[in-house]
Short mmCIF file of C-alpha atoms in Angstrom, two decimals:
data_model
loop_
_atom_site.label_atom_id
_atom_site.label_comp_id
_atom_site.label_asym_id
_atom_site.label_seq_id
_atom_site.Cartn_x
_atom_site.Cartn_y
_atom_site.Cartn_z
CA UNK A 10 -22.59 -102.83 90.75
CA UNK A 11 -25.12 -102.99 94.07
CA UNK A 12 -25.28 -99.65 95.11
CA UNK A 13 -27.11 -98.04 98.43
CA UNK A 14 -28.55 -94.97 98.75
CA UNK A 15 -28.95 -93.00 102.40
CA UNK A 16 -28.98 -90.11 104.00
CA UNK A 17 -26.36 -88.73 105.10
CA UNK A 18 -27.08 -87.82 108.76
CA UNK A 19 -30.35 -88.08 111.13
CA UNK A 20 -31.02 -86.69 114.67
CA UNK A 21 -32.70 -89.00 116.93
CA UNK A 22 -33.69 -87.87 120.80
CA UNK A 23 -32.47 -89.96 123.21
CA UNK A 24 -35.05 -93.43 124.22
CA UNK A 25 -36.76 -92.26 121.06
CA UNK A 26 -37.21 -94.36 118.27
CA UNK A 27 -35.35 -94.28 114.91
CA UNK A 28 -36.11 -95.49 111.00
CA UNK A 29 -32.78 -95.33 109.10
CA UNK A 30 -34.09 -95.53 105.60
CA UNK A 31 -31.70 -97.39 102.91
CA UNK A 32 -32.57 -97.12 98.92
CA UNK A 33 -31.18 -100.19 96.94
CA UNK A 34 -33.00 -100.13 93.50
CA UNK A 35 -30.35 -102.17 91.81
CA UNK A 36 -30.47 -104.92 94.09
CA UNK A 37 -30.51 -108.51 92.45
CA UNK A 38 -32.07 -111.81 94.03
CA UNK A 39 -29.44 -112.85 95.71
CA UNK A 40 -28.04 -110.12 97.39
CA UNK A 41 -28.63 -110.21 101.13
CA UNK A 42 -29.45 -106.76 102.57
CA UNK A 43 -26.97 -105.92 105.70
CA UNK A 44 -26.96 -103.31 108.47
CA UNK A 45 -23.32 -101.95 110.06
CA UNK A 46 -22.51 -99.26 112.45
CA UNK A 47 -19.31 -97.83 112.87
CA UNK A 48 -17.65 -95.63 115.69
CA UNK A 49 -14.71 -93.43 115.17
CA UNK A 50 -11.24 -95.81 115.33
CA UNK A 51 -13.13 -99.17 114.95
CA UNK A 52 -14.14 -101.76 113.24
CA UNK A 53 -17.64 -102.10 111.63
CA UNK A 54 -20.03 -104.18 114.11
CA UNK A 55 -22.77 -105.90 112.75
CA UNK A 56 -26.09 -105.00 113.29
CA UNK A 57 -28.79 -107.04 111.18
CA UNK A 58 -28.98 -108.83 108.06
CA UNK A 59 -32.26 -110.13 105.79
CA UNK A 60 -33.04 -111.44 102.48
CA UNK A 61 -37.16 -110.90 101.91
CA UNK A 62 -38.83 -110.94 105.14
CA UNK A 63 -38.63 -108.52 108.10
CA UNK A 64 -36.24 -109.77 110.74
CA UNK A 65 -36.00 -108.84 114.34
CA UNK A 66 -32.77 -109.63 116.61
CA UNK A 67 -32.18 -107.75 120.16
CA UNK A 68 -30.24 -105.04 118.55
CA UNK A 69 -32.80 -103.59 115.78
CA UNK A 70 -35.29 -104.56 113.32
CA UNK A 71 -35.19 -104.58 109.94
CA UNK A 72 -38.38 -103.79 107.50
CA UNK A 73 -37.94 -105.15 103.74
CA UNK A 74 -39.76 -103.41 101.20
CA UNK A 75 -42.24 -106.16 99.09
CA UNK A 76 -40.39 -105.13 95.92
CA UNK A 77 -36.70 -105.47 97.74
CA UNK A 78 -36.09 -102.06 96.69
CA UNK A 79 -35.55 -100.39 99.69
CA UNK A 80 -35.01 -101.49 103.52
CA UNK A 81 -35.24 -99.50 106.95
CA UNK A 82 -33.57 -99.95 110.07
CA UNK A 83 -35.47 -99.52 113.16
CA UNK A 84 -33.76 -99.04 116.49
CA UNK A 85 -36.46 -98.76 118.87
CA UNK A 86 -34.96 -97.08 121.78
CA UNK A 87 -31.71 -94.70 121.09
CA UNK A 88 -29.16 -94.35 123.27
CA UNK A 89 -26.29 -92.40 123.33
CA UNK A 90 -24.24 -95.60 122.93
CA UNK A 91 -26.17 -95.84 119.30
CA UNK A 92 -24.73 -92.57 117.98
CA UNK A 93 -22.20 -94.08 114.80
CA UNK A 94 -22.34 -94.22 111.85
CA UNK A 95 -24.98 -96.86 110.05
CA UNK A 96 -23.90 -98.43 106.83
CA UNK A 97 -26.60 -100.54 104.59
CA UNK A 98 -24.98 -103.08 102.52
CA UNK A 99 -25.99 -105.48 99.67
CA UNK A 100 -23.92 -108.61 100.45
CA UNK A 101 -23.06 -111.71 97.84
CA UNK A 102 -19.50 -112.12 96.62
CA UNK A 103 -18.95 -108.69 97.29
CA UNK A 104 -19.23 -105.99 99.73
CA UNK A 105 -20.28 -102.63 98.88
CA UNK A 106 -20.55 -99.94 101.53
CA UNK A 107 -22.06 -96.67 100.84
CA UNK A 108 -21.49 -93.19 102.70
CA UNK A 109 -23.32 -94.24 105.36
CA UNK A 110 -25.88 -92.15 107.66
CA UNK A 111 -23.97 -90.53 110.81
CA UNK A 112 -26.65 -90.59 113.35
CA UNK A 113 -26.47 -88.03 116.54
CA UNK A 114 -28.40 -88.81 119.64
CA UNK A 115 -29.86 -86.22 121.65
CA UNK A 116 -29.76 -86.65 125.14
CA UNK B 30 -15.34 -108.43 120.90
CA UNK B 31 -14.72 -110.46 117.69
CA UNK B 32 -12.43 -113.01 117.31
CA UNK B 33 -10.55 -111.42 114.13
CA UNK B 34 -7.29 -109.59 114.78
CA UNK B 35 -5.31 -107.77 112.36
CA UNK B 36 -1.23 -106.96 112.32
CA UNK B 37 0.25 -104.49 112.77
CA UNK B 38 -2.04 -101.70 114.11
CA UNK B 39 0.18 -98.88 112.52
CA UNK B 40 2.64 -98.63 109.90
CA UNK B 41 4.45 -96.14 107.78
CA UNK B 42 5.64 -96.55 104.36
CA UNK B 43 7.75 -94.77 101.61
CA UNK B 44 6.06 -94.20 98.64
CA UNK B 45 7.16 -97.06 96.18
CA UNK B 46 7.48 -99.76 99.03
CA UNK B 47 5.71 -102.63 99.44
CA UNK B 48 3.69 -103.92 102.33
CA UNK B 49 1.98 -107.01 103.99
CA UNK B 50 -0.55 -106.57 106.14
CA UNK B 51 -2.26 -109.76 108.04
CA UNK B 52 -5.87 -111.47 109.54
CA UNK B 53 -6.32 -113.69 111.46
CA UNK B 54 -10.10 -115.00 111.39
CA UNK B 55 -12.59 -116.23 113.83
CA UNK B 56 -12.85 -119.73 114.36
CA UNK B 57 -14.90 -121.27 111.99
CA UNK B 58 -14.88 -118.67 109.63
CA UNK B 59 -13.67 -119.90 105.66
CA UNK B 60 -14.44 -116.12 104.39
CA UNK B 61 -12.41 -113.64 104.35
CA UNK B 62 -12.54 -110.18 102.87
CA UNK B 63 -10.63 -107.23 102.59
CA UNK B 64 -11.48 -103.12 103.20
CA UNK B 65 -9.59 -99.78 102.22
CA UNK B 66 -11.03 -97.05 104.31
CA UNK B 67 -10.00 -93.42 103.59
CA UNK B 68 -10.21 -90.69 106.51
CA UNK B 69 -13.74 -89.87 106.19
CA UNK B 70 -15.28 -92.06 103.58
CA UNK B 71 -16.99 -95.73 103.88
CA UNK B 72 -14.99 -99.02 103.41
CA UNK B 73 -14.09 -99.76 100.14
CA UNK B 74 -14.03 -103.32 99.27
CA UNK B 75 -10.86 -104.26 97.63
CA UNK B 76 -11.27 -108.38 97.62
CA UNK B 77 -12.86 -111.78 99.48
CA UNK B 78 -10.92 -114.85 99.59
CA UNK B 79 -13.29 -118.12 99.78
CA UNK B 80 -11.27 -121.42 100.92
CA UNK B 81 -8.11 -120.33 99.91
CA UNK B 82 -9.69 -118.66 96.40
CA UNK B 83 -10.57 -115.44 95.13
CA UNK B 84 -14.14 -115.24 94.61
CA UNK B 85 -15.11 -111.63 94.47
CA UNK B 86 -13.02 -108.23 93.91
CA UNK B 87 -13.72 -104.52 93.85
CA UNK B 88 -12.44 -102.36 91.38
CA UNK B 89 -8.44 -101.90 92.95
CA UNK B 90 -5.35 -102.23 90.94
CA UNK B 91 -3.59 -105.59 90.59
CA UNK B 92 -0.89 -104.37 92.42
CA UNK B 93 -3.38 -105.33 95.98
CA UNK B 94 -3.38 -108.89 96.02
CA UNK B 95 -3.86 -111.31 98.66
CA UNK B 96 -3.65 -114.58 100.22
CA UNK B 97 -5.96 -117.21 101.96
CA UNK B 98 -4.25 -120.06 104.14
CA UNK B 99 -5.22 -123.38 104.79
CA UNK B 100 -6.48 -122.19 108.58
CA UNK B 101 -8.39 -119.42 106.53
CA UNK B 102 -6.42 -116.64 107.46
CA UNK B 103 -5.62 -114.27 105.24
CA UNK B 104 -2.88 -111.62 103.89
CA UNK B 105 -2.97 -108.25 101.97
CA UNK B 106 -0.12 -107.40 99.99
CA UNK B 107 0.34 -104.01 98.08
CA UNK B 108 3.39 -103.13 95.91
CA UNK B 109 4.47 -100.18 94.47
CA UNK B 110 3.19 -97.64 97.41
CA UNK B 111 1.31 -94.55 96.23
CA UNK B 112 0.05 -91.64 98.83
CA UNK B 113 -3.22 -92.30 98.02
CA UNK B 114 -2.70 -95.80 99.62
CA UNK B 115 -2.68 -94.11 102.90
CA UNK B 116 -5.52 -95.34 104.69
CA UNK B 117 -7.33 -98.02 107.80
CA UNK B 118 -7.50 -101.61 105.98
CA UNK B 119 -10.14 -103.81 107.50
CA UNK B 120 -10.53 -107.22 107.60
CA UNK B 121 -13.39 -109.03 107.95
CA UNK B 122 -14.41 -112.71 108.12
CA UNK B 123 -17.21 -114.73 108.15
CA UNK B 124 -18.64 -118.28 107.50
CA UNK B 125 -20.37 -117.49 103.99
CA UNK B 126 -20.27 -115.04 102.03
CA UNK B 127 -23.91 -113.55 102.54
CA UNK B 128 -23.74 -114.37 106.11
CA UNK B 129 -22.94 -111.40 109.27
CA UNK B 130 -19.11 -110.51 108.95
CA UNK B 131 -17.03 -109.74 112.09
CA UNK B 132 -14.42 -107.64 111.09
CA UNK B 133 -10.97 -106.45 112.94
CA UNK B 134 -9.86 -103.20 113.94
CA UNK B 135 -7.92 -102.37 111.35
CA UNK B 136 -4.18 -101.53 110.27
CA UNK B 137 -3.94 -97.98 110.08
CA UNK B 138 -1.14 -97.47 106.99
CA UNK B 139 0.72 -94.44 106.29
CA UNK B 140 2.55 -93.88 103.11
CA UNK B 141 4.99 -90.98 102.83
#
């Protein structure tokens, strides 16, 4: 099974920048690595997705380690609007969510 | 604001029932898969349906099965109700299955 490793929580201050770091040692060649955030009562909202390279939309970026082994989301301004919870996913045929990391921003 | 909506929003069960729960999803989209989410924990997926076919499942019971349509949306059915069931299923779809998934706001069921 793809698993993902990350933290559990992070503190970010507010119009800081923030590196969500994501551990997926297991990952195989196919799997595309995906970003979700979550707020309380909704729906997971996609944030970015990549398969080798680094990608950059206007939400985030999203650094691929050479080996695949790990990713890390970068949101380069926090607002408070940004404080949910940020899932890292390995996507083929299947889905796998971890715990997530439940990120506060400090005003 | 996606385009997938899922029916009902609520709904309470007896333990032993069986339910259907339903998603419709965005235009364009021939992917559909399937979430339990327990108070507090991540989603859990439970299946995707690919053009009307079952191409990936997590590790659920074969009592959660589903459906596909021919205009891609989708249903979950689960029989034989168990307390544990008790949870927010989300929906998701998308137009592959390693492309970005848009996902509903869930059916939030409660089994008693």
């Amino acid at each position: 099974d793809a698993k993902t490793t990350q933290p559990n929580s992070m503190e970010s201050n507010e119009e800081e920048p923030v590196h969500l770091p994501c551990n997926h040692s297991t990952i195989s060649g196919t799997d595309y690595i995906h970003w979700y955030r979550q707020l309380p009562s909704q729906g997971p909202e996609y944030v970015i997705h990549g398969l080798t390279s680094n990608v950059n939309n206007r939400m985030a970026s999203l650094a691929i380690a050479e080996d695949r082994k790990s990713s890390t989301l970068i949101l380069h301004r926090a607002t408070l609007r940004d404080a949910a919870v940020y899932y890292c996913i390995l996507r083929g045929n299947q889905f796998y969510f971890g715990t997530g990391t439940s990120l506060t921003v400090i005003p | 604001e996606t385009g997938v909506t899922q029916s009902p929003t609520h709904l309470i069960k007896t333990r032993g029932q069986q339910v259907t729960l339903r998603c419709s999803s965005q235009s364009g989209h021939n992917t559909v898969s399937w979430y339990q989410q327990a108070l507090g924990q991540g989603p859990q997926f439970i299946f995707q349906y690919y053009r009307e076919e079952e191409n990936g499942r997590g590790n659920f019971p074969p009592r959660f099965s589903g459906l596909q349509f021919p205009n891609y949306s989708s249903e979950l059915n689960v029989n034989a109700l168990e307390l544990d069931d008790s949870a927010l299923y989300l929906c998701a779809s998308s137009q592959a299955s390693n492309t970005e998934a848009f996902f509903g706001q869930g059916t939030r069921l409660t089994v008693v």
